[in-house]
Short mmCIF file of C-alpha atoms in Angstrom, two decimals:
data_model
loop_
_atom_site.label_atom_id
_atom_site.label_comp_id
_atom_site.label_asym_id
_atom_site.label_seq_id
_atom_site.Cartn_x
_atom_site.Cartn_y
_atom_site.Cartn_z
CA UNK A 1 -21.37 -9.40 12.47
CA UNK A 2 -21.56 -8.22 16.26
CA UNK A 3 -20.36 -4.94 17.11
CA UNK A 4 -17.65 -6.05 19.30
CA UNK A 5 -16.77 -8.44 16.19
CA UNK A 6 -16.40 -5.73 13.80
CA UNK A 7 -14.40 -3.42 16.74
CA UNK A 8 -11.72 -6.23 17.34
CA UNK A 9 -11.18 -6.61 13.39
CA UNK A 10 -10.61 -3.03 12.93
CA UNK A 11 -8.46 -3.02 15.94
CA UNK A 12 -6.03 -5.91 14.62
CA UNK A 13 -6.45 -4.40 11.35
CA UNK A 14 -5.08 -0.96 12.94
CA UNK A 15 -2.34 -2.88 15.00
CA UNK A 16 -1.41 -4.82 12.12
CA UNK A 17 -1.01 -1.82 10.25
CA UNK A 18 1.24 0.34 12.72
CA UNK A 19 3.62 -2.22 11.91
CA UNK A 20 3.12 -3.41 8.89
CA UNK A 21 6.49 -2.36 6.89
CA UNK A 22 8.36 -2.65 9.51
CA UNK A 23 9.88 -6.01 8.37
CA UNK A 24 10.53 -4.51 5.11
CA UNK A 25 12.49 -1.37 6.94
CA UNK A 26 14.76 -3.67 8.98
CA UNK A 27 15.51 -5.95 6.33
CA UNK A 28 16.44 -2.66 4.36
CA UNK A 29 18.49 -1.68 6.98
CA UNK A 30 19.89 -4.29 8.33
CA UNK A 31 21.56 -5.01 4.43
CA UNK A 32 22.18 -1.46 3.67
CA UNK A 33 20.55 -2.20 0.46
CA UNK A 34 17.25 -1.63 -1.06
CA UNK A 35 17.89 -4.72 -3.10
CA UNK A 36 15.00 -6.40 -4.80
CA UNK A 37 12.57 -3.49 -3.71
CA UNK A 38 11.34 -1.39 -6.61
CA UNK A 39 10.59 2.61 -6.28
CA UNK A 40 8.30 2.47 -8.60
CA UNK A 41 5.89 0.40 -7.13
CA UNK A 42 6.17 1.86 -3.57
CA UNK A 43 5.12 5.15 -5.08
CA UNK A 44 2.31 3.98 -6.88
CA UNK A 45 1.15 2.50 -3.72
CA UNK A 46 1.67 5.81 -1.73
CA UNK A 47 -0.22 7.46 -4.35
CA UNK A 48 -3.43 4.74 -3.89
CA UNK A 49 -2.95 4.92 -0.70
CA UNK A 50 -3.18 9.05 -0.43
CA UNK A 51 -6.05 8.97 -2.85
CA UNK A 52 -8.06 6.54 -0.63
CA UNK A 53 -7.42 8.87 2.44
CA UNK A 54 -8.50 11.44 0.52
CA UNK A 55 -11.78 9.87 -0.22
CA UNK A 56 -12.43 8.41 3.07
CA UNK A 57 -11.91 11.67 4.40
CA UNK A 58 -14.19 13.99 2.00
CA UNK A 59 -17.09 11.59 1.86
CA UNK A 60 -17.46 11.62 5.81
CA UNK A 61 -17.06 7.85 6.42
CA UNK A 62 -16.23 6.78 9.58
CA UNK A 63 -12.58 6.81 11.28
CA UNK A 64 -12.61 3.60 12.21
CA UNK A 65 -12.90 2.54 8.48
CA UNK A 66 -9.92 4.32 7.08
CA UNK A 67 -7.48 5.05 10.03
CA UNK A 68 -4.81 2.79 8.63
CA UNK A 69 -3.90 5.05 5.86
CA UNK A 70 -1.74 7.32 8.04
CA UNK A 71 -0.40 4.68 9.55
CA UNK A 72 0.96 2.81 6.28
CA UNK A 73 1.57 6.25 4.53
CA UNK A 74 4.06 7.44 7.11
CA UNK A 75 5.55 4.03 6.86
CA UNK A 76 6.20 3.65 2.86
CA UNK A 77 7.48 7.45 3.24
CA UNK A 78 10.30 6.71 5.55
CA UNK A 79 10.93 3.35 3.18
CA UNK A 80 10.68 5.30 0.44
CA UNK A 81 13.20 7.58 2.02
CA UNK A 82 15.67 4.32 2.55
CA UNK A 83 15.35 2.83 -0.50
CA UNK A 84 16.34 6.77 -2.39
CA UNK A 85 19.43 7.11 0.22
CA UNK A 86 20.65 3.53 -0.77
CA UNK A 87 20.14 4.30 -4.78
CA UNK A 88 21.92 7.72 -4.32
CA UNK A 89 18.28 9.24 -5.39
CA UNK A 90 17.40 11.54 -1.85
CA UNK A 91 17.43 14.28 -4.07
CA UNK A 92 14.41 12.68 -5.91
CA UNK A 93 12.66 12.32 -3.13
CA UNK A 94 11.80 16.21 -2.07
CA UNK A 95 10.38 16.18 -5.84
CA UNK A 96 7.75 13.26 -5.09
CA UNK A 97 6.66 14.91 -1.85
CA UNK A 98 6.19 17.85 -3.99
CA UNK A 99 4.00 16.25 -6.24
CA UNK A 100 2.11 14.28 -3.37
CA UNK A 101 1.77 17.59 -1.32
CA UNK A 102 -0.11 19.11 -4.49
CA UNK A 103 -1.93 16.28 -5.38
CA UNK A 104 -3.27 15.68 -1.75
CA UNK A 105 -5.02 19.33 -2.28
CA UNK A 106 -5.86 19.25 -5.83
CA UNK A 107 -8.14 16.04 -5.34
CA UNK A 108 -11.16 17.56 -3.84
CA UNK A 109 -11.25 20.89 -5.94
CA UNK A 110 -14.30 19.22 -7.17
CA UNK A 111 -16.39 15.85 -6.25
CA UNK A 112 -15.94 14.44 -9.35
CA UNK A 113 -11.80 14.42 -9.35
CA UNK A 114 -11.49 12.66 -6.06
CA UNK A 115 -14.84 10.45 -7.17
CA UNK A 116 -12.60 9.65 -10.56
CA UNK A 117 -9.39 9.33 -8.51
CA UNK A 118 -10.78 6.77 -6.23
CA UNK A 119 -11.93 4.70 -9.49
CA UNK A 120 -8.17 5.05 -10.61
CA UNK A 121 -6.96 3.97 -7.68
CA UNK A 122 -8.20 0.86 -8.14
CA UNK A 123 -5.43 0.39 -11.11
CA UNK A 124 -2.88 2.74 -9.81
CA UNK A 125 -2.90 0.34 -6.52
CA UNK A 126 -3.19 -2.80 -8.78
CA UNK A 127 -0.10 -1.30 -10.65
CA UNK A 128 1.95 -1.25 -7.75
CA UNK A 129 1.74 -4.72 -7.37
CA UNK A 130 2.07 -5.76 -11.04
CA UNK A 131 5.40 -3.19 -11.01
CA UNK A 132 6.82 -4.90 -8.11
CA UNK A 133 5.65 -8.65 -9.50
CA UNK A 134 7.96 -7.39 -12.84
CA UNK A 135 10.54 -6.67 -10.78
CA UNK A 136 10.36 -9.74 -9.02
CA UNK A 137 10.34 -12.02 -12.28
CA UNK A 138 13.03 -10.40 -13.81
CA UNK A 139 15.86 -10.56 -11.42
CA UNK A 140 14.09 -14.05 -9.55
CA UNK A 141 15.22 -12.43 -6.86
CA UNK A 142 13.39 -11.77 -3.64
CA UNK A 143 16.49 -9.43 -2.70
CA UNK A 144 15.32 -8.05 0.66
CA UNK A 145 11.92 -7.94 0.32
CA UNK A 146 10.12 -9.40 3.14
CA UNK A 147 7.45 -12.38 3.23
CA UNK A 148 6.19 -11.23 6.38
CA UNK A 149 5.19 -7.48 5.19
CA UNK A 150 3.26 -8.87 2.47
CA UNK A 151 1.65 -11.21 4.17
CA UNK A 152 0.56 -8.72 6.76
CA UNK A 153 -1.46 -7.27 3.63
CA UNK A 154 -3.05 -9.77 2.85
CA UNK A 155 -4.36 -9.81 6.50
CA UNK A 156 -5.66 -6.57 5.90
CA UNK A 157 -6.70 -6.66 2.93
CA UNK A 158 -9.33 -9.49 4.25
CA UNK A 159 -10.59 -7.72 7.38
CA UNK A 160 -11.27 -4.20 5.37
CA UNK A 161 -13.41 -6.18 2.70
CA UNK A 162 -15.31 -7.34 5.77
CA UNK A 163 -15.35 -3.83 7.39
CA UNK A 164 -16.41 -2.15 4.19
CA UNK A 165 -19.58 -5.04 3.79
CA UNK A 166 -20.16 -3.88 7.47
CA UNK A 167 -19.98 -0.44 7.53
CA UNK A 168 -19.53 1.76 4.26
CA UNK A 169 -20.97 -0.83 1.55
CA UNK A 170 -19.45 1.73 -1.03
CA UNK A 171 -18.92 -1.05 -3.93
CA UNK A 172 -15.79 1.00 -5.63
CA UNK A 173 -13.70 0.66 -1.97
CA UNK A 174 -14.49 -3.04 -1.84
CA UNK A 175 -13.47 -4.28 -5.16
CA UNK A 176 -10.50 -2.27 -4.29
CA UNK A 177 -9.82 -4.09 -1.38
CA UNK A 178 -10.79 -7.58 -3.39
CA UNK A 179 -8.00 -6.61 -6.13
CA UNK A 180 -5.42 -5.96 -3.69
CA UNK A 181 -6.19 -8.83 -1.29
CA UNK A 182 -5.61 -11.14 -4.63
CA UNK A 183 -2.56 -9.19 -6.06
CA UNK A 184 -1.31 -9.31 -2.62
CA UNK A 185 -1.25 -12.86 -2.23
CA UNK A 186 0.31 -13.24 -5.45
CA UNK A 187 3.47 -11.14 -4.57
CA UNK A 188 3.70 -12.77 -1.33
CA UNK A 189 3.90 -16.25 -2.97
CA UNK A 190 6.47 -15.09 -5.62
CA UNK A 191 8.63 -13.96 -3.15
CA UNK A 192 8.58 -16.91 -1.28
CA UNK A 193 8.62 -18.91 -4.68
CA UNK A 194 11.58 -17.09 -5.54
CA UNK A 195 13.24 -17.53 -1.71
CA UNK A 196 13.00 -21.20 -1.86
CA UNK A 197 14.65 -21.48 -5.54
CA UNK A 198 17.79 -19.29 -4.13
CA UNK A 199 17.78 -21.65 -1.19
CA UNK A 200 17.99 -25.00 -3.14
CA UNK A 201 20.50 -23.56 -5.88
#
């Protein structure tokens, strides 16, 4: 791939990124409900997504290869945030940034923890999905999550297993990426699945 290739897929993967949840926010907002979303999942997925920042970080790879991470992270914080103020659970919240905080440090006491976590993310990540997919089949109700967010991961889950080919190659990243590209496509069709059966009853 040409190097002006690879630059404009990080840079939609980037812009994609710094917007990313913001569907999901507004729809959470705009119905004062967190309806159909699951905690759960969302902090599974902030804790995959910490873990790979982490990892990125401490083995040197390049910026350009994991600078969505902060992006998305502050993102699922502040919809974490909505979706504990509309289940009367902010309290809750302090204790899981607690627990992230210590976590974030605690991962590269040694090589082999964040080398271990990063093979764990894999499932914790995967989890995430297959918590929200539970959710999802047993209320068959979409409730307000949105198409459009998960469909924007899918986008970007595709360009970052071409990025990693291109630039890192490191295997346990791209089957990652592979995992959550296919899990990804699966929530986005169930929710749409699940929009089009409210729609016709």
């Amino acid at each position: 791939m040409a190097p002006g290739l690879l630059d404009l897929v990080h840079l939609t993967t980037w812009a994609v990124c710094a917007v990313i949840k913001l569907p999901q926010l507004v729809a959470v907002l705009k119905a004062g409900s967190a309806w159909g979303l699951s905690a759960g999942s969302l902090l599974l997925e902030l804790a995959g997504y910490l873990v790979c920042l982490r990892y990125h970080i401490y083995h040197g790879y390049p910026l350009e290869s994991y600078l969505e991470y902060p992006l998305i992270i502050a993102q699922d914080v502040i919809l974490l945030f909505c979706i504990m103020y509309f289940n009367g659970k902010v309290k809750r919240a302090f204790f899981y940034a607690a627990i992230f905080w210590v976590g974030w440090y605690m991962l590269t006491l040694q090589k082999w923890i964040i080398d271990l976590a990063m093979n764990l993310c894999t499932f914790i990540s995967a989890a995430s999905k297959l918590v929200q997919l539970q959710h999802l089949w047993q209320t068959k109700d979409a409730g307000q999550m949105s198409a459009l967010t998960w469909s924007m991961s899918v986008y970007t889950c595709t360009t970052r297993v071409i990025t990693t080919v291109m630039t890192t190659n490191d295997l346990v990243v791209l089957i990652r990426f592979i995992v959550m590209l296919i899990l990804n496509i699966w929530v986005t069709a169930t929710i749409l699945h699940y929009r089009k059966t409210k729609k016709t009853d």
